[in-house]
């Protein structure tokens, strides 16, 4: 019987925080973050206003791709802890009202996974058909590899098997044959195992390539929507509040399919909004924001977007129109033409603070925007304090450095010798831990961390953001963005100025002034005679909440 707790759509009002256990907090001084270290920092996450932790892969792995090359779906890397430690983290998080999502990689495994090792050694083993092979490379289906700078294609030769195997990612990550019913049953079994351990759902990695045509004959799942619905059915049979969050960077017109008509994924990362919003705030022009809402499908009846500013991968620009893509490639680069931050021909391996050149005001503005728009907001660990990237590290490891807790040794992340850290801390430049850390910002009311705490609190006070009727309010000049959300008699009005100078705009606003309350933000406003006038300095924002009946709306109630 499924666990029942009474809030099946808890994710609609949640704030998700993405962290990598091995770079978050080290409790035993070996240089690797661990589950006990994460448990020790739950109080910080609680104070930030986090409702849900998204734990990136912590399974046994050769770590050739940061753990996304899984060698055992049922284990824990022993440098991070044990299954008991995972359960303790889940229990301690639940005591604070937080949920926990695990990152699951079902498109591929590590080539060190026992399934692949058996598959390559025995062509008659059932595991051989867990993967995709060809003896005739010339006639085999081909497509571009996801990492074109590092892989020649999607086929690599295996000397033990004596044939080529298919991989859309790195050569050490052979694709699983998800069209094989036995593979799908393995997926269901893994999901059930972790739900029984207590987790609240899953972020499904590479959901788009997982169901793409694969192998010699380009075989795919005939009805991908069916697979999403079946996965949802499996997890809800164990826990009726379990959530599935998809990483599916697909074309906008295809995105609605992942929700399976309301019976598939609950949440979908909003790559379209991500790229357009971050770019709009950077170039001080809201046209990309307007375009994102023109091209995105309406999913309000079937699921919800997971909105984010940055993640642990490269800042992908492919959803921008071509001229904007070309401009953003050079605009955000550290050198003309993109320089060493440009990767895979599609994005920059930079953090949000790098993209905005360390401008706290602009970073706070972007967070205010993403938290005030319909959807479930997601924070990348370290973005709340303005951490930067380390471009001396290979590939996307540049944005995966340890959390900067203080100006103590190793940024307060670990007491280990610096050479023993999983990744080095950033210890020089404007983003070095002596200048950017949690401890300093906690004591500064004007710090980025404190501003984002207030934005997170504001999001919790306004549940209508995810349930109300959203509309864009057209204004001039184009540097200013105004939107409103109506839920019953409650009206939320939010204004954001991306310009470097003060801007004033006026919009229709029918609620009376005496019922209008500032929720968050430094911007000025005035309400009179059916109009609201905003006076916004550079990077100012303000959210207002009011009631059309002339009654004051208590914050926290729709």
mmCIF file of N, CA and C in Angstrom, residues 174-298:
data_model
loop_
_atom_site.group_PDB
_atom_site.id
_atom_site.type_symbol
_atom_site.label_atom_id
_atom_site.label_comp_id
_atom_site.label_asym_id
_atom_site.label_seq_id
_atom_site.Cartn_x
_atom_site.Cartn_y
_atom_site.Cartn_z
ATOM 1 N N UNK A 174 27.780 3.478 -21.908
ATOM 2 C CA UNK A 174 26.937 2.806 -22.914
ATOM 3 C C UNK A 174 25.457 3.002 -22.622
ATOM 4 N N UNK A 175 24.701 3.277 -23.670
ATOM 5 C CA UNK A 175 23.262 3.487 -23.516
ATOM 6 C C UNK A 175 22.552 2.188 -23.157
ATOM 7 N N UNK A 176 21.566 2.311 -22.284
ATOM 8 C CA UNK A 176 20.680 1.190 -22.000
ATOM 9 C C UNK A 176 19.618 1.082 -23.096
ATOM 10 N N UNK A 177 19.223 -0.111 -23.389
ATOM 11 C CA UNK A 177 18.175 -0.371 -24.367
ATOM 12 C C UNK A 177 16.820 -0.311 -23.655
ATOM 13 N N UNK A 178 16.299 0.890 -23.503
ATOM 14 C CA UNK A 178 15.068 1.085 -22.737
ATOM 15 C C UNK A 178 13.868 0.462 -23.443
ATOM 16 N N UNK A 179 13.999 0.155 -24.730
ATOM 17 C CA UNK A 179 12.912 -0.535 -25.440
ATOM 18 C C UNK A 179 12.785 -1.983 -24.983
ATOM 19 N N UNK A 180 13.781 -2.501 -24.302
ATOM 20 C CA UNK A 180 13.766 -3.865 -23.792
ATOM 21 C C UNK A 180 12.932 -3.908 -22.508
ATOM 22 N N UNK A 181 11.856 -4.704 -22.461
ATOM 23 C CA UNK A 181 11.017 -4.753 -21.255
ATOM 24 C C UNK A 181 11.792 -5.119 -19.991
ATOM 25 N N UNK A 182 12.849 -5.945 -20.134
ATOM 26 C CA UNK A 182 13.637 -6.324 -18.963
ATOM 27 C C UNK A 182 14.380 -5.121 -18.387
ATOM 28 N N UNK A 183 14.845 -4.236 -19.245
ATOM 29 C CA UNK A 183 15.505 -3.012 -18.776
ATOM 30 C C UNK A 183 14.495 -2.116 -18.066
ATOM 31 N N UNK A 184 13.325 -1.996 -18.629
ATOM 32 C CA UNK A 184 12.303 -1.161 -17.983
ATOM 33 C C UNK A 184 11.950 -1.716 -16.608
ATOM 34 N N UNK A 185 11.901 -3.047 -16.468
ATOM 35 C CA UNK A 185 11.610 -3.616 -15.155
ATOM 36 C C UNK A 185 12.732 -3.310 -14.171
ATOM 37 N N UNK A 186 13.970 -3.318 -14.648
ATOM 38 C CA UNK A 186 15.091 -2.922 -13.777
ATOM 39 C C UNK A 186 14.899 -1.488 -13.287
ATOM 40 N N UNK A 187 14.454 -0.606 -14.167
ATOM 41 C CA UNK A 187 14.205 0.788 -13.800
ATOM 42 C C UNK A 187 13.148 0.862 -12.710
ATOM 43 N N UNK A 188 12.064 0.153 -12.903
ATOM 44 C CA UNK A 188 10.985 0.179 -11.908
ATOM 45 C C UNK A 188 11.476 -0.355 -10.557
ATOM 46 N N UNK A 189 12.293 -1.415 -10.599
ATOM 47 C CA UNK A 189 12.793 -2.001 -9.350
ATOM 48 C C UNK A 189 13.688 -1.012 -8.598
ATOM 49 N N UNK A 190 14.517 -0.283 -9.338
ATOM 50 C CA UNK A 190 15.390 0.706 -8.708
ATOM 51 C C UNK A 190 14.564 1.813 -8.056
ATOM 52 N N UNK A 191 13.573 2.314 -8.764
ATOM 53 C CA UNK A 191 12.716 3.360 -8.204
ATOM 54 C C UNK A 191 12.047 2.883 -6.923
ATOM 55 N N UNK A 192 11.521 1.679 -6.939
ATOM 56 C CA UNK A 192 10.840 1.147 -5.758
ATOM 57 C C UNK A 192 11.802 0.993 -4.585
ATOM 58 N N UNK A 193 13.038 0.569 -4.852
ATOM 59 C CA UNK A 193 14.026 0.370 -3.793
ATOM 60 C C UNK A 193 14.273 1.663 -3.025
ATOM 61 N N UNK A 194 14.507 2.757 -3.749
ATOM 62 C CA UNK A 194 14.837 4.013 -3.074
ATOM 63 C C UNK A 194 13.615 4.648 -2.418
ATOM 64 N N UNK A 195 12.452 4.436 -2.992
ATOM 65 C CA UNK A 195 11.241 4.915 -2.326
ATOM 66 C C UNK A 195 11.013 4.175 -1.013
ATOM 67 N N UNK A 196 11.276 2.878 -1.011
ATOM 68 C CA UNK A 196 11.138 2.105 0.220
ATOM 69 C C UNK A 196 12.146 2.580 1.269
ATOM 70 N N UNK A 197 13.290 3.099 0.824
ATOM 71 C CA UNK A 197 14.273 3.636 1.757
ATOM 72 C C UNK A 197 13.820 4.969 2.337
ATOM 73 N N UNK A 198 12.838 5.626 1.678
ATOM 74 C CA UNK A 198 12.274 6.844 2.244
ATOM 75 C C UNK A 198 12.333 8.087 1.399
ATOM 76 N N UNK A 199 13.012 8.054 0.238
ATOM 77 C CA UNK A 199 13.091 9.264 -0.575
ATOM 78 C C UNK A 199 11.710 9.611 -1.126
ATOM 79 N N UNK A 200 11.565 10.842 -1.574
ATOM 80 C CA UNK A 200 10.254 11.377 -1.968
ATOM 81 C C UNK A 200 10.059 11.504 -3.468
ATOM 82 N N UNK A 201 11.033 11.040 -4.236
ATOM 83 C CA UNK A 201 10.895 11.130 -5.672
ATOM 84 C C UNK A 201 12.250 11.194 -6.342
ATOM 85 N N UNK A 202 12.231 11.540 -7.637
ATOM 86 C CA UNK A 202 13.434 11.415 -8.436
ATOM 87 C C UNK A 202 13.537 12.533 -9.473
ATOM 88 N N UNK A 203 14.751 12.967 -9.681
ATOM 89 C CA UNK A 203 15.089 13.755 -10.854
ATOM 90 C C UNK A 203 15.624 12.750 -11.867
ATOM 91 N N UNK A 204 14.965 12.641 -13.016
ATOM 92 C CA UNK A 204 15.342 11.662 -14.033
ATOM 93 C C UNK A 204 16.259 12.332 -15.047
ATOM 94 N N UNK A 205 17.512 11.920 -15.039
ATOM 95 C CA UNK A 205 18.518 12.491 -15.923
ATOM 96 C C UNK A 205 18.256 12.082 -17.370
ATOM 97 N N UNK A 206 18.515 13.005 -18.289
ATOM 98 C CA UNK A 206 18.499 12.698 -19.730
ATOM 99 C C UNK A 206 17.218 11.995 -20.173
ATOM 100 N N UNK A 207 16.081 12.508 -19.730
ATOM 101 C CA UNK A 207 14.807 11.889 -20.090
ATOM 102 C C UNK A 207 14.545 11.954 -21.592
ATOM 103 N N UNK A 208 15.063 12.976 -22.243
ATOM 104 C CA UNK A 208 14.870 13.088 -23.697
ATOM 105 C C UNK A 208 15.667 12.028 -24.454
ATOM 106 N N UNK A 209 17.001 11.966 -24.293
ATOM 107 C CA UNK A 209 17.740 10.916 -25.030
ATOM 108 C C UNK A 209 17.375 9.498 -24.608
ATOM 109 N N UNK A 210 16.847 9.329 -23.403
ATOM 110 C CA UNK A 210 16.485 7.995 -22.927
ATOM 111 C C UNK A 210 15.481 7.326 -23.862
ATOM 112 N N UNK A 211 14.567 8.095 -24.425
ATOM 113 C CA UNK A 211 13.512 7.517 -25.265
ATOM 114 C C UNK A 211 13.716 7.791 -26.753
ATOM 115 N N UNK A 212 14.877 8.349 -27.107
ATOM 116 C CA UNK A 212 15.184 8.584 -28.519
ATOM 117 C C UNK A 212 15.454 7.257 -29.238
ATOM 118 N N UNK A 213 15.273 7.212 -30.574
ATOM 119 C CA UNK A 213 15.670 6.017 -31.331
ATOM 120 C C UNK A 213 17.149 5.715 -31.114
ATOM 121 N N UNK A 214 17.467 4.418 -30.913
ATOM 122 C CA UNK A 214 18.831 4.032 -30.570
ATOM 123 C C UNK A 214 19.231 2.761 -31.312
ATOM 124 N N UNK A 215 20.525 2.532 -31.351
ATOM 125 C CA UNK A 215 21.043 1.262 -31.828
ATOM 126 C C UNK A 215 21.119 1.127 -33.334
ATOM 127 N N UNK A 216 21.470 -0.059 -33.790
ATOM 128 C CA UNK A 216 21.699 -0.305 -35.212
ATOM 129 C C UNK A 216 20.496 0.086 -36.065
ATOM 130 N N UNK A 217 19.308 -0.278 -35.615
ATOM 131 C CA UNK A 217 18.093 -0.025 -36.397
ATOM 132 C C UNK A 217 17.284 1.158 -35.873
ATOM 133 N N UNK A 218 17.907 1.967 -35.016
ATOM 134 C CA UNK A 218 17.220 3.144 -34.460
ATOM 135 C C UNK A 218 15.892 2.766 -33.828
ATOM 136 N N UNK A 219 15.949 1.784 -32.949
ATOM 137 C CA UNK A 219 14.747 1.319 -32.262
ATOM 138 C C UNK A 219 14.478 2.220 -31.063
ATOM 139 N N UNK A 220 13.237 2.621 -30.893
ATOM 140 C CA UNK A 220 12.872 3.444 -29.750
ATOM 141 C C UNK A 220 11.598 2.946 -29.113
ATOM 142 N N UNK A 221 11.193 3.625 -28.068
ATOM 143 C CA UNK A 221 9.917 3.292 -27.430
ATOM 144 C C UNK A 221 8.814 3.850 -28.315
ATOM 145 N N UNK A 222 7.926 3.003 -28.738
ATOM 146 C CA UNK A 222 6.894 3.436 -29.671
ATOM 147 C C UNK A 222 6.034 4.538 -29.081
ATOM 148 N N UNK A 223 5.743 4.450 -27.796
ATOM 149 C CA UNK A 223 4.931 5.458 -27.125
ATOM 150 C C UNK A 223 5.677 5.900 -25.870
ATOM 151 N N UNK A 224 6.519 6.926 -26.025
ATOM 152 C CA UNK A 224 7.316 7.393 -24.886
ATOM 153 C C UNK A 224 6.427 7.876 -23.757
ATOM 154 N N UNK A 225 5.293 8.494 -24.105
ATOM 155 C CA UNK A 225 4.372 8.962 -23.059
ATOM 156 C C UNK A 225 3.950 7.807 -22.154
ATOM 157 N N UNK A 226 3.793 6.630 -22.750
ATOM 158 C CA UNK A 226 3.407 5.460 -21.964
ATOM 159 C C UNK A 226 4.462 5.146 -20.911
ATOM 160 N N UNK A 227 5.740 5.239 -21.281
ATOM 161 C CA UNK A 227 6.805 4.956 -20.317
ATOM 162 C C UNK A 227 6.752 5.937 -19.154
ATOM 163 N N UNK A 228 6.536 7.214 -19.459
ATOM 164 C CA UNK A 228 6.471 8.212 -18.386
ATOM 165 C C UNK A 228 5.284 7.922 -17.458
ATOM 166 N N UNK A 229 4.156 7.557 -18.062
ATOM 167 C CA UNK A 229 2.981 7.242 -17.237
ATOM 168 C C UNK A 229 3.211 5.992 -16.391
ATOM 169 N N UNK A 230 3.906 5.009 -16.964
ATOM 170 C CA UNK A 230 4.173 3.785 -16.211
ATOM 171 C C UNK A 230 5.123 4.054 -15.047
ATOM 172 N N UNK A 231 6.158 4.882 -15.264
ATOM 173 C CA UNK A 231 7.075 5.239 -14.180
ATOM 174 C C UNK A 231 6.321 5.944 -13.061
ATOM 175 N N UNK A 232 5.424 6.839 -13.445
ATOM 176 C CA UNK A 232 4.624 7.547 -12.446
ATOM 177 C C UNK A 232 3.742 6.566 -11.667
ATOM 178 N N UNK A 233 3.154 5.620 -12.376
ATOM 179 C CA UNK A 233 2.305 4.621 -11.721
ATOM 180 C C UNK A 233 3.111 3.796 -10.719
ATOM 181 N N UNK A 234 4.326 3.427 -11.111
ATOM 182 C CA UNK A 234 5.176 2.625 -10.237
ATOM 183 C C UNK A 234 5.505 3.375 -8.947
ATOM 184 N N UNK A 235 5.909 4.637 -9.064
ATOM 185 C CA UNK A 235 6.308 5.360 -7.854
ATOM 186 C C UNK A 235 5.098 5.699 -6.989
ATOM 187 N N UNK A 236 3.971 6.005 -7.604
ATOM 188 C CA UNK A 236 2.786 6.336 -6.816
ATOM 189 C C UNK A 236 2.186 5.111 -6.125
ATOM 190 N N UNK A 237 2.498 3.920 -6.635
ATOM 191 C CA UNK A 237 2.052 2.708 -5.955
ATOM 192 C C UNK A 237 2.783 2.524 -4.626
ATOM 193 N N UNK A 238 3.985 3.078 -4.521
ATOM 194 C CA UNK A 238 4.749 3.011 -3.274
ATOM 195 C C UNK A 238 4.448 4.210 -2.387
ATOM 196 N N UNK A 239 4.384 5.395 -3.005
ATOM 197 C CA UNK A 239 4.156 6.628 -2.250
ATOM 198 C C UNK A 239 3.292 7.544 -3.111
ATOM 199 N N UNK A 240 2.082 7.818 -2.671
ATOM 200 C CA UNK A 240 1.168 8.587 -3.523
ATOM 201 C C UNK A 240 1.546 10.063 -3.617
ATOM 202 N N UNK A 241 2.620 10.469 -2.910
ATOM 203 C CA UNK A 241 3.123 11.831 -3.048
ATOM 204 C C UNK A 241 4.488 11.879 -3.720
ATOM 205 N N UNK A 242 4.970 10.738 -4.214
ATOM 206 C CA UNK A 242 6.270 10.709 -4.879
ATOM 207 C C UNK A 242 6.225 11.532 -6.159
ATOM 208 N N UNK A 243 7.330 12.202 -6.443
ATOM 209 C CA UNK A 243 7.397 13.150 -7.554
ATOM 210 C C UNK A 243 8.460 12.712 -8.555
ATOM 211 N N UNK A 244 8.147 12.916 -9.833
ATOM 212 C CA UNK A 244 9.103 12.702 -10.910
ATOM 213 C C UNK A 244 9.397 14.025 -11.594
ATOM 214 N N UNK A 245 10.670 14.387 -11.628
ATOM 215 C CA UNK A 245 11.154 15.628 -12.234
ATOM 216 C C UNK A 245 12.040 15.254 -13.411
ATOM 217 N N UNK A 246 11.708 15.726 -14.607
ATOM 218 C CA UNK A 246 12.429 15.311 -15.809
ATOM 219 C C UNK A 246 13.423 16.369 -16.266
ATOM 220 N N UNK A 247 14.627 15.897 -16.598
ATOM 221 C CA UNK A 247 15.552 16.711 -17.377
ATOM 222 C C UNK A 247 15.315 16.361 -18.835
ATOM 223 N N UNK A 248 14.589 17.210 -19.523
ATOM 224 C CA UNK A 248 14.240 16.950 -20.921
ATOM 225 C C UNK A 248 14.416 18.244 -21.707
ATOM 226 N N UNK A 249 15.600 18.421 -22.257
ATOM 227 C CA UNK A 249 15.901 19.643 -23.010
ATOM 228 C C UNK A 249 15.487 19.432 -24.464
ATOM 229 N N UNK A 250 14.199 19.297 -24.660
ATOM 230 C CA UNK A 250 13.619 18.996 -25.965
ATOM 231 C C UNK A 250 13.104 20.289 -26.604
ATOM 232 N N UNK A 251 12.617 20.173 -27.818
ATOM 233 C CA UNK A 251 12.039 21.332 -28.486
ATOM 234 C C UNK A 251 10.753 21.762 -27.775
ATOM 235 N N UNK A 252 10.459 23.057 -27.725
ATOM 236 C CA UNK A 252 9.293 23.536 -26.966
ATOM 237 C C UNK A 252 7.990 22.837 -27.319
ATOM 238 N N UNK A 253 7.774 22.567 -28.593
ATOM 239 C CA UNK A 253 6.508 21.958 -29.007
ATOM 240 C C UNK A 253 6.390 20.500 -28.554
ATOM 241 N N UNK A 254 7.487 19.890 -28.128
ATOM 242 C CA UNK A 254 7.465 18.501 -27.687
ATOM 243 C C UNK A 254 7.346 18.355 -26.164
ATOM 244 N N UNK A 255 7.519 19.438 -25.433
ATOM 245 C CA UNK A 255 7.657 19.330 -23.982
ATOM 246 C C UNK A 255 6.409 18.825 -23.281
ATOM 247 N N UNK A 256 5.247 19.177 -23.794
ATOM 248 C CA UNK A 256 4.011 18.789 -23.109
ATOM 249 C C UNK A 256 3.863 17.277 -23.022
ATOM 250 N N UNK A 257 4.490 16.543 -23.949
ATOM 251 C CA UNK A 257 4.336 15.085 -23.957
ATOM 252 C C UNK A 257 4.929 14.434 -22.711
ATOM 253 N N UNK A 258 5.936 15.057 -22.131
ATOM 254 C CA UNK A 258 6.581 14.443 -20.965
ATOM 255 C C UNK A 258 5.650 14.383 -19.754
ATOM 256 N N UNK A 259 4.636 15.198 -19.746
ATOM 257 C CA UNK A 259 3.692 15.193 -18.630
ATOM 258 C C UNK A 259 2.658 14.069 -18.751
ATOM 259 N N UNK A 260 2.615 13.408 -19.913
ATOM 260 C CA UNK A 260 1.726 12.260 -20.083
ATOM 261 C C UNK A 260 0.269 12.576 -19.806
ATOM 262 N N UNK A 261 -0.164 13.779 -20.203
ATOM 263 C CA UNK A 261 -1.555 14.157 -19.984
ATOM 264 C C UNK A 261 -1.915 14.298 -18.515
ATOM 265 N N UNK A 262 -0.924 14.553 -17.676
ATOM 266 C CA UNK A 262 -1.153 14.675 -16.233
ATOM 267 C C UNK A 262 -0.841 13.407 -15.474
ATOM 268 N N UNK A 263 -0.469 12.335 -16.197
ATOM 269 C CA UNK A 263 -0.157 11.055 -15.567
ATOM 270 C C UNK A 263 1.299 10.657 -15.762
ATOM 271 N N UNK A 264 2.133 11.590 -16.239
ATOM 272 C CA UNK A 264 3.548 11.310 -16.439
ATOM 273 C C UNK A 264 4.392 12.089 -15.441
ATOM 274 N N UNK A 265 5.410 12.779 -15.943
ATOM 275 C CA UNK A 265 6.249 13.577 -15.058
ATOM 276 C C UNK A 265 5.428 14.693 -14.407
ATOM 277 N N UNK A 266 5.719 14.954 -13.141
ATOM 278 C CA UNK A 266 5.049 16.046 -12.433
ATOM 279 C C UNK A 266 5.677 17.387 -12.783
ATOM 280 N N UNK A 267 7.003 17.372 -12.933
ATOM 281 C CA UNK A 267 7.773 18.591 -13.154
ATOM 282 C C UNK A 267 8.730 18.394 -14.328
ATOM 283 N N UNK A 268 9.007 19.487 -15.019
ATOM 284 C CA UNK A 268 9.928 19.475 -16.143
ATOM 285 C C UNK A 268 10.813 20.712 -16.037
ATOM 286 N N UNK A 269 12.131 20.515 -16.096
ATOM 287 C CA UNK A 269 13.028 21.664 -16.068
ATOM 288 C C UNK A 269 12.725 22.594 -17.236
ATOM 289 N N UNK A 270 12.656 23.879 -16.948
ATOM 290 C CA UNK A 270 12.257 24.862 -17.942
ATOM 291 C C UNK A 270 13.495 25.478 -18.594
ATOM 292 N N UNK A 271 14.105 24.743 -19.523
ATOM 293 C CA UNK A 271 15.308 25.219 -20.186
ATOM 294 C C UNK A 271 15.030 26.446 -21.046
ATOM 295 N N UNK A 272 13.840 26.525 -21.621
ATOM 296 C CA UNK A 272 13.505 27.679 -22.464
ATOM 297 C C UNK A 272 13.514 28.961 -21.631
ATOM 298 N N UNK A 273 12.791 28.964 -20.514
ATOM 299 C CA UNK A 273 12.773 30.144 -19.661
ATOM 300 C C UNK A 273 14.160 30.430 -19.100
ATOM 301 N N UNK A 274 14.877 29.403 -18.699
ATOM 302 C CA UNK A 274 16.216 29.586 -18.134
ATOM 303 C C UNK A 274 17.105 30.405 -19.063
ATOM 304 N N UNK A 275 17.216 29.979 -20.303
ATOM 305 C CA UNK A 275 18.133 30.639 -21.232
ATOM 306 C C UNK A 275 17.673 32.049 -21.585
ATOM 307 N N UNK A 276 16.371 32.208 -21.770
ATOM 308 C CA UNK A 276 15.853 33.524 -22.133
ATOM 309 C C UNK A 276 15.914 34.502 -20.966
ATOM 310 N N UNK A 277 15.594 34.036 -19.767
ATOM 311 C CA UNK A 277 15.588 34.938 -18.609
ATOM 312 C C UNK A 277 17.001 35.400 -18.253
ATOM 313 N N UNK A 278 17.939 34.460 -18.170
ATOM 314 C CA UNK A 278 19.311 34.830 -17.809
ATOM 315 C C UNK A 278 19.890 35.781 -18.851
ATOM 316 N N UNK A 279 19.604 35.525 -20.106
ATOM 317 C CA UNK A 279 20.094 36.398 -21.177
ATOM 318 C C UNK A 279 19.431 37.775 -21.102
ATOM 319 N N UNK A 280 18.132 37.811 -20.872
ATOM 320 C CA UNK A 280 17.414 39.086 -20.802
ATOM 321 C C UNK A 280 17.966 39.977 -19.696
ATOM 322 N N UNK A 281 18.185 39.411 -18.515
ATOM 323 C CA UNK A 281 18.708 40.206 -17.395
ATOM 324 C C UNK A 281 20.118 40.694 -17.704
ATOM 325 N N UNK A 282 20.894 39.900 -18.428
ATOM 326 C CA UNK A 282 22.265 40.282 -18.758
ATOM 327 C C UNK A 282 22.324 41.417 -19.770
ATOM 328 N N UNK A 283 21.460 41.351 -20.813
ATOM 329 C CA UNK A 283 21.520 42.366 -21.874
ATOM 330 C C UNK A 283 20.592 43.544 -21.605
ATOM 331 N N UNK A 284 19.880 43.504 -20.477
ATOM 332 C CA UNK A 284 19.039 44.628 -20.030
ATOM 333 C C UNK A 284 17.916 44.919 -21.031
ATOM 334 N N UNK A 285 17.273 43.848 -21.477
ATOM 335 C CA UNK A 285 16.185 43.964 -22.446
ATOM 336 C C UNK A 285 15.259 42.777 -22.224
ATOM 337 N N UNK A 286 13.957 43.035 -22.086
ATOM 338 C CA UNK A 286 13.028 41.953 -21.723
ATOM 339 C C UNK A 286 12.461 41.193 -22.914
ATOM 340 N N UNK A 287 12.888 41.526 -24.158
ATOM 341 C CA UNK A 287 12.308 40.800 -25.290
ATOM 342 C C UNK A 287 12.518 39.290 -25.190
ATOM 343 N N UNK A 288 13.679 38.797 -24.690
ATOM 344 C CA UNK A 288 13.788 37.332 -24.586
ATOM 345 C C UNK A 288 12.760 36.724 -23.634
ATOM 346 N N UNK A 289 12.428 37.432 -22.563
ATOM 347 C CA UNK A 289 11.390 36.940 -21.647
ATOM 348 C C UNK A 289 10.048 36.847 -22.360
ATOM 349 N N UNK A 290 9.704 37.876 -23.103
ATOM 350 C CA UNK A 290 8.451 37.847 -23.864
ATOM 351 C C UNK A 290 8.452 36.659 -24.829
ATOM 352 N N UNK A 291 9.571 36.429 -25.492
ATOM 353 C CA UNK A 291 9.631 35.330 -26.455
ATOM 354 C C UNK A 291 9.469 33.979 -25.770
ATOM 355 N N UNK A 292 10.051 33.811 -24.585
ATOM 356 C CA UNK A 292 9.963 32.515 -23.910
ATOM 357 C C UNK A 292 8.514 32.133 -23.652
ATOM 358 N N UNK A 293 7.681 33.114 -23.269
ATOM 359 C CA UNK A 293 6.279 32.801 -23.001
ATOM 360 C C UNK A 293 5.475 32.635 -24.288
ATOM 361 N N UNK A 294 6.007 33.122 -25.388
ATOM 362 C CA UNK A 294 5.351 32.891 -26.674
ATOM 363 C C UNK A 294 5.592 31.475 -27.179
ATOM 364 N N UNK A 295 6.767 30.915 -26.918
ATOM 365 C CA UNK A 295 7.102 29.600 -27.484
ATOM 366 C C UNK A 295 6.801 28.445 -26.525
ATOM 367 N N UNK A 296 6.670 28.717 -25.236
ATOM 368 C CA UNK A 296 6.403 27.647 -24.277
ATOM 369 C C UNK A 296 4.944 27.200 -24.343
ATOM 370 N N UNK A 297 4.689 25.892 -24.291
ATOM 371 C CA UNK A 297 3.301 25.428 -24.231
ATOM 372 C C UNK A 297 2.707 25.671 -22.851
ATOM 373 N N UNK A 298 1.406 25.755 -22.779
ATOM 374 C CA UNK A 298 0.702 25.873 -21.504
ATOM 375 C C UNK A 298 0.585 24.477 -20.897
#
